CSV table of C-alpha atoms in Angstrom, one decimal:
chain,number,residue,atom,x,y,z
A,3,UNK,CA,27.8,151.0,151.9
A,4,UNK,CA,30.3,152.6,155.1
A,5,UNK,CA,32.1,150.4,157.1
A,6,UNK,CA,33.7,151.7,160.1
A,7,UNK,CA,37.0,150.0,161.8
A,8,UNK,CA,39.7,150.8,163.8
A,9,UNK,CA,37.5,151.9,166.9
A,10,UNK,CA,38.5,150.0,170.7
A,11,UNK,CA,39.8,150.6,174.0
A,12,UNK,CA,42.5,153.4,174.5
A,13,UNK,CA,44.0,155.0,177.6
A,14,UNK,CA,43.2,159.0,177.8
A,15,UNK,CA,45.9,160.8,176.0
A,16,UNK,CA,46.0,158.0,173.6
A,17,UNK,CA,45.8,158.0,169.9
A,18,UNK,CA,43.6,156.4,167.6
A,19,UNK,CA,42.9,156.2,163.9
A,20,UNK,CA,39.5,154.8,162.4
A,21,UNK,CA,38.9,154.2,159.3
A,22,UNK,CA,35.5,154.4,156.8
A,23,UNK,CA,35.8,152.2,153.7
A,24,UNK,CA,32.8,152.6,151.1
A,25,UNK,CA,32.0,150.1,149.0
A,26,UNK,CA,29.2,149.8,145.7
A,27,UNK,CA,30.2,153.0,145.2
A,28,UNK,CA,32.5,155.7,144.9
A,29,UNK,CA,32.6,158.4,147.4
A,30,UNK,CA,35.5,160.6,146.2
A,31,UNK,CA,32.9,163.4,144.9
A,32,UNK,CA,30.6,163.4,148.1
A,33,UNK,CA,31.5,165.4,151.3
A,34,UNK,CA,32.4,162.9,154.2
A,35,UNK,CA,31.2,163.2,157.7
A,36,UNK,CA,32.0,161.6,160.8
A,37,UNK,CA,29.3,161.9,163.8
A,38,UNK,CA,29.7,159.9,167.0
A,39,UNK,CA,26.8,158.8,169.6
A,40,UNK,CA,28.0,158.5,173.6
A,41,UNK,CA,25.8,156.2,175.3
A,42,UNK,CA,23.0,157.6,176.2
A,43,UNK,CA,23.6,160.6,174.2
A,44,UNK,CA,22.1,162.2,171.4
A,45,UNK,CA,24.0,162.3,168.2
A,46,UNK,CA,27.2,164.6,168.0
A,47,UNK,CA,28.8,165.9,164.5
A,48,UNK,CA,32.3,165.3,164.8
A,49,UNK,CA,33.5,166.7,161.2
A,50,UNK,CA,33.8,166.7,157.7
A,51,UNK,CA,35.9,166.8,155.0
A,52,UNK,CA,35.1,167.6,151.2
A,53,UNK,CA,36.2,166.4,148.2
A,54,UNK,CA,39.2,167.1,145.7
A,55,UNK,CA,38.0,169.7,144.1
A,56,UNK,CA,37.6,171.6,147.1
A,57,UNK,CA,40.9,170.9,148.4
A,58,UNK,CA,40.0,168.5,150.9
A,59,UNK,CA,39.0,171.2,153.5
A,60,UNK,CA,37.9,170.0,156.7
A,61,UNK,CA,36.0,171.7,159.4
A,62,UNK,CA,35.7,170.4,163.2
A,63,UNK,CA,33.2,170.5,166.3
A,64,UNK,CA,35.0,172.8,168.6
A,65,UNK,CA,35.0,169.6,170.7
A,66,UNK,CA,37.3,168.0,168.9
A,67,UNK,CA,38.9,170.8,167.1
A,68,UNK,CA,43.1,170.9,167.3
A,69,UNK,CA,42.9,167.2,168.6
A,70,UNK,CA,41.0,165.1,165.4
A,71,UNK,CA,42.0,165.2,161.9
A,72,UNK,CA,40.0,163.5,159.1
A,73,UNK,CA,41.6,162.6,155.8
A,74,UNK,CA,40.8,160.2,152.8
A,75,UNK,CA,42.4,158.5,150.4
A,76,UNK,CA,40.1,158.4,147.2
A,77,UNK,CA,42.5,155.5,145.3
A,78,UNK,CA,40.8,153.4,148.4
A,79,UNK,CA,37.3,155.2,148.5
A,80,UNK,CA,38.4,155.2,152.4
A,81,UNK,CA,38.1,158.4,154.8
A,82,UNK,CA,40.4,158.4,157.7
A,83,UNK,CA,39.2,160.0,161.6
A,84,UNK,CA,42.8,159.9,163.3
A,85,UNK,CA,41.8,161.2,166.9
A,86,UNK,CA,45.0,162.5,169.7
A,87,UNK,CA,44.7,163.2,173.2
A,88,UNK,CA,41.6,161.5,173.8
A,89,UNK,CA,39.8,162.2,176.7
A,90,UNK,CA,37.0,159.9,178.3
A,91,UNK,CA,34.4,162.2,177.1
A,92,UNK,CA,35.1,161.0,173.8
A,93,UNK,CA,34.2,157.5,174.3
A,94,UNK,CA,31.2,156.8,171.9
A,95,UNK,CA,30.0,155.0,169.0
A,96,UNK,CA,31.4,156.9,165.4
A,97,UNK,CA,29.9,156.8,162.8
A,98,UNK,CA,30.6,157.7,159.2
A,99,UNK,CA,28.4,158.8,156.6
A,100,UNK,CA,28.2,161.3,153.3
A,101,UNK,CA,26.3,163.3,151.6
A,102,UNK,CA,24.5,161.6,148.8
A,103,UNK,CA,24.2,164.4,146.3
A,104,UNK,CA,27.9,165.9,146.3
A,105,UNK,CA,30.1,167.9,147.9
A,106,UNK,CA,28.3,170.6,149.0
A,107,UNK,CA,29.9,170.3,152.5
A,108,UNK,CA,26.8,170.6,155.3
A,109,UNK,CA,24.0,168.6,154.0
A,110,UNK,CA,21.8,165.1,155.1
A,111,UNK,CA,23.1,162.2,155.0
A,112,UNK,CA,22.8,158.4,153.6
A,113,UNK,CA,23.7,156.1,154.0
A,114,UNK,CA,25.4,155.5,157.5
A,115,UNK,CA,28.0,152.9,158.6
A,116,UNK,CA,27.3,150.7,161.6
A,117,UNK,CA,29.6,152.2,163.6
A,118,UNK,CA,32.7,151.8,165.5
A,119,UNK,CA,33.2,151.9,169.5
A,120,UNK,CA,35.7,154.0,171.2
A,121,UNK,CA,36.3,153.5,175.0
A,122,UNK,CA,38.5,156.0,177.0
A,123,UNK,CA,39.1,154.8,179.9
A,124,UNK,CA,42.0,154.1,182.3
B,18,UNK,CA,25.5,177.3,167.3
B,19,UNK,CA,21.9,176.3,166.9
B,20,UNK,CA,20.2,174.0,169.5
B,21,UNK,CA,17.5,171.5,168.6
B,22,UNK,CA,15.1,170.6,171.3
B,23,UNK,CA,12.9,167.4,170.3
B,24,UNK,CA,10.0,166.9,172.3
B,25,UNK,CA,8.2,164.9,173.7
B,26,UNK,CA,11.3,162.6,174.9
B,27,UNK,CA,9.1,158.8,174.7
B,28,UNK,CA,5.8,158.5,173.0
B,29,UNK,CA,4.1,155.8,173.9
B,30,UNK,CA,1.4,154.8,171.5
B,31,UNK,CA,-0.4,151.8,169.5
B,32,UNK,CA,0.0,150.6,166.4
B,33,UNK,CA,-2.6,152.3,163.8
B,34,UNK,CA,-2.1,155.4,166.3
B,35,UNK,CA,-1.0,158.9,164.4
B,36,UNK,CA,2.4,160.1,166.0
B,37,UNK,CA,3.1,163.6,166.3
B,38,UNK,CA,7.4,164.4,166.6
B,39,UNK,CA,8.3,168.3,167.5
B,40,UNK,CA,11.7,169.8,167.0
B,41,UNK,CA,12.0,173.6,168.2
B,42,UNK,CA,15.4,175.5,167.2
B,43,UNK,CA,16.8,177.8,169.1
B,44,UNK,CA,17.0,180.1,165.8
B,45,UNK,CA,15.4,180.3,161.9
B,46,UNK,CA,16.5,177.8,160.0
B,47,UNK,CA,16.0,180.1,157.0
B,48,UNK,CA,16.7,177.8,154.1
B,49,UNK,CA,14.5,174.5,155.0
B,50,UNK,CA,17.4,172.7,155.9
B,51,UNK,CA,16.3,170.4,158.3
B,52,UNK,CA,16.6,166.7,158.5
B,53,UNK,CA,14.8,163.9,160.2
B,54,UNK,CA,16.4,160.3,161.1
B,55,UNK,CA,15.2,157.4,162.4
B,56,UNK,CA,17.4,155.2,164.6
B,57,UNK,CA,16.5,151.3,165.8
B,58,UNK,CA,19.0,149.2,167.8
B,59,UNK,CA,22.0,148.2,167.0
B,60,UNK,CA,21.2,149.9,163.4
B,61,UNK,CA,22.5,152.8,162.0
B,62,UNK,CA,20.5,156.0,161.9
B,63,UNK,CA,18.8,156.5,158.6
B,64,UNK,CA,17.4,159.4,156.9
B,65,UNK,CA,13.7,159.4,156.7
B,66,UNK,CA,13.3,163.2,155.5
B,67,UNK,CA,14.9,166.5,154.2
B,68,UNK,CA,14.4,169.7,153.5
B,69,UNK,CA,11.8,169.5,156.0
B,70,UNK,CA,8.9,167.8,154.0
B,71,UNK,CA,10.8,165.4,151.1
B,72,UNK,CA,10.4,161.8,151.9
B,73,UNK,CA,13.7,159.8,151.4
B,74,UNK,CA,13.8,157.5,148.8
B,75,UNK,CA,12.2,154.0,150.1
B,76,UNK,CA,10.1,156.1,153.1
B,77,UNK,CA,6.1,155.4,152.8
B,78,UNK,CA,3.9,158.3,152.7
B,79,UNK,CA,2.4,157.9,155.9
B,80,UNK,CA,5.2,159.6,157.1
B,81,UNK,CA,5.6,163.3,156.5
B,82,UNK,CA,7.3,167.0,157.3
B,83,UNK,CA,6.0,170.1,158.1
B,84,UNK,CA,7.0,173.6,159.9
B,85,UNK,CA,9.4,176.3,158.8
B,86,UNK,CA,11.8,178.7,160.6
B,87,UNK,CA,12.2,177.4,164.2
B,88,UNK,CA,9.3,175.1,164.5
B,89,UNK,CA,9.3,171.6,162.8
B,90,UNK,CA,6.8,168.2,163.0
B,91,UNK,CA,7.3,164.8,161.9
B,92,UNK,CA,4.3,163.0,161.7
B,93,UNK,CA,3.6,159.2,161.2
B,94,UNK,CA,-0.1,159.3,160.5
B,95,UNK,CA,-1.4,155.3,161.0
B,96,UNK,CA,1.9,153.9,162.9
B,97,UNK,CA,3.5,150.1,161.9
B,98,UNK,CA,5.0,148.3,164.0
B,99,UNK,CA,8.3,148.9,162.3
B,100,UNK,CA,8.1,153.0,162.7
B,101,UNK,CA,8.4,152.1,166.7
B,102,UNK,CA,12.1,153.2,167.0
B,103,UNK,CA,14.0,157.0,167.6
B,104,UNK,CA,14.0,159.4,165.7
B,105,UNK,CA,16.3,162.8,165.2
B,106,UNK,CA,16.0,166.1,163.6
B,107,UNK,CA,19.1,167.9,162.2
B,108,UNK,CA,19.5,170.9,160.9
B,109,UNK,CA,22.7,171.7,157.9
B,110,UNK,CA,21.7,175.5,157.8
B,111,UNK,CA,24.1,176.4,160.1
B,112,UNK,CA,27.6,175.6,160.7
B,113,UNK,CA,28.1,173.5,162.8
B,114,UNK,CA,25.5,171.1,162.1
B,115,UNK,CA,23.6,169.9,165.0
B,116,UNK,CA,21.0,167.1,166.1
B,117,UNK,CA,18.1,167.2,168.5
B,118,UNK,CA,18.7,164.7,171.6
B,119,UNK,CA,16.1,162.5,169.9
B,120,UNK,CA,12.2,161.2,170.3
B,121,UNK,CA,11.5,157.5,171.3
B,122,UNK,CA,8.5,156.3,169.7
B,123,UNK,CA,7.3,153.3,172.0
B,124,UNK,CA,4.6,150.4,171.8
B,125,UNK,CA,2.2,151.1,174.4
């Protein structure tokens, strides 16, 4: 199981940091992904980042690319989104999720957290 | 970056009806990798099929996968009423990944 936190309301430019704890399992060998959903919308692939053993590499959306960073911290089974300069285009539902057969970076994914709501907006 | 265009946009059918879900991408997908989700409110997405035609674990067969390189169907052959929901393709053959912009399946 993913559970999202951290999401709410921010001004643009602002900074926030959501969090994606797993539980029932351990997720420190699977590749983690973030997606987000504006309302509306159709579902959006924010980024990813893999595991240890391939050097926690990341990889962005161009969308997002120079402004979010993902990290995790296996000793917590938690992944970290940490989003700057937020713009009101951002504002969505994110969601994390993982790859449920490694760390193979791009893949499908299961299971899904419920999600957490960000709102840009002055 | 490859562009998934689901259609139709709302399907409006009755339960026991056959439902027919196309996703068209803008280029091959070369190595089957292409996803399908299914998305209720206030739930989180979850994955009904991969590598085009393999049923997720806990799916029942009347749903299934077909199509290869830029042509893809979901079908739901005798619909419940708990297939009634949205439902996304996504493809992971090509960086970045990418959804199509959905298909509402609706009771009619």
């Amino acid at each position: 199981q993913l559970v999202e936190s951290g999401g709410g309301l921010v001004q643009p430019g602002g900074s926030l940091k959501l969090s994606c704890a797993a539980s029932g399992a351990t997720v420190s060998d699977s590749t983690i992904h973030w997606v987000r959903q504006a309302s509306g919308k159709g579902l959006e692939w924010v980024g990813q980042i893999r595991s240890n053993t391939n050097s926690y590499a990341t990889a962005y959306a161009e969308s997002v690319k120079g402004r979010f960073t993902i990290s995790r911290d296996d000793s917590k089974n938690t992944a970290f989104l940490q989003m700057n300069s937020l713009k009101t285009e951002d504002t969505a539902v994110y969601y994390c999720t993982r790859l449920p057969y490694g760390d193979y970076g791009g893949g499908w994914f299961d299971p899904w957290g419920q999600g957490t709501l960000v709102t840009v907006s002055s | 970056e490859i562009v998934l265009t689901q259609s139709p946009g709302t399907l409006s059918l009755s339960p026991g009806e056959r439902a027919t879900l196309s996703c068209r991408a803008s280029q091959s997908i070369s190595s089957n990798y292409l996803a399908w989700y299914q998305r209720k409110p206030g739930q989180a997405p979850r994955i009904v099929m991969y590598g085009i035609s393999s049923r997720a674990t806990g799916i029942p067969d009347r749903f299934s996968g077909s199509g290869s390189g830029t042509d893809f169907t979901l079908t739901i052959s005798r619909l419940e009423p708990e297939d009634f929901a949205v439902y996304y393709c996504q493809q992971y053959d090509t960086a970045p990944l990418t959804f199509g912009g959905g298909t509402k399946v609706e009771i009619k």
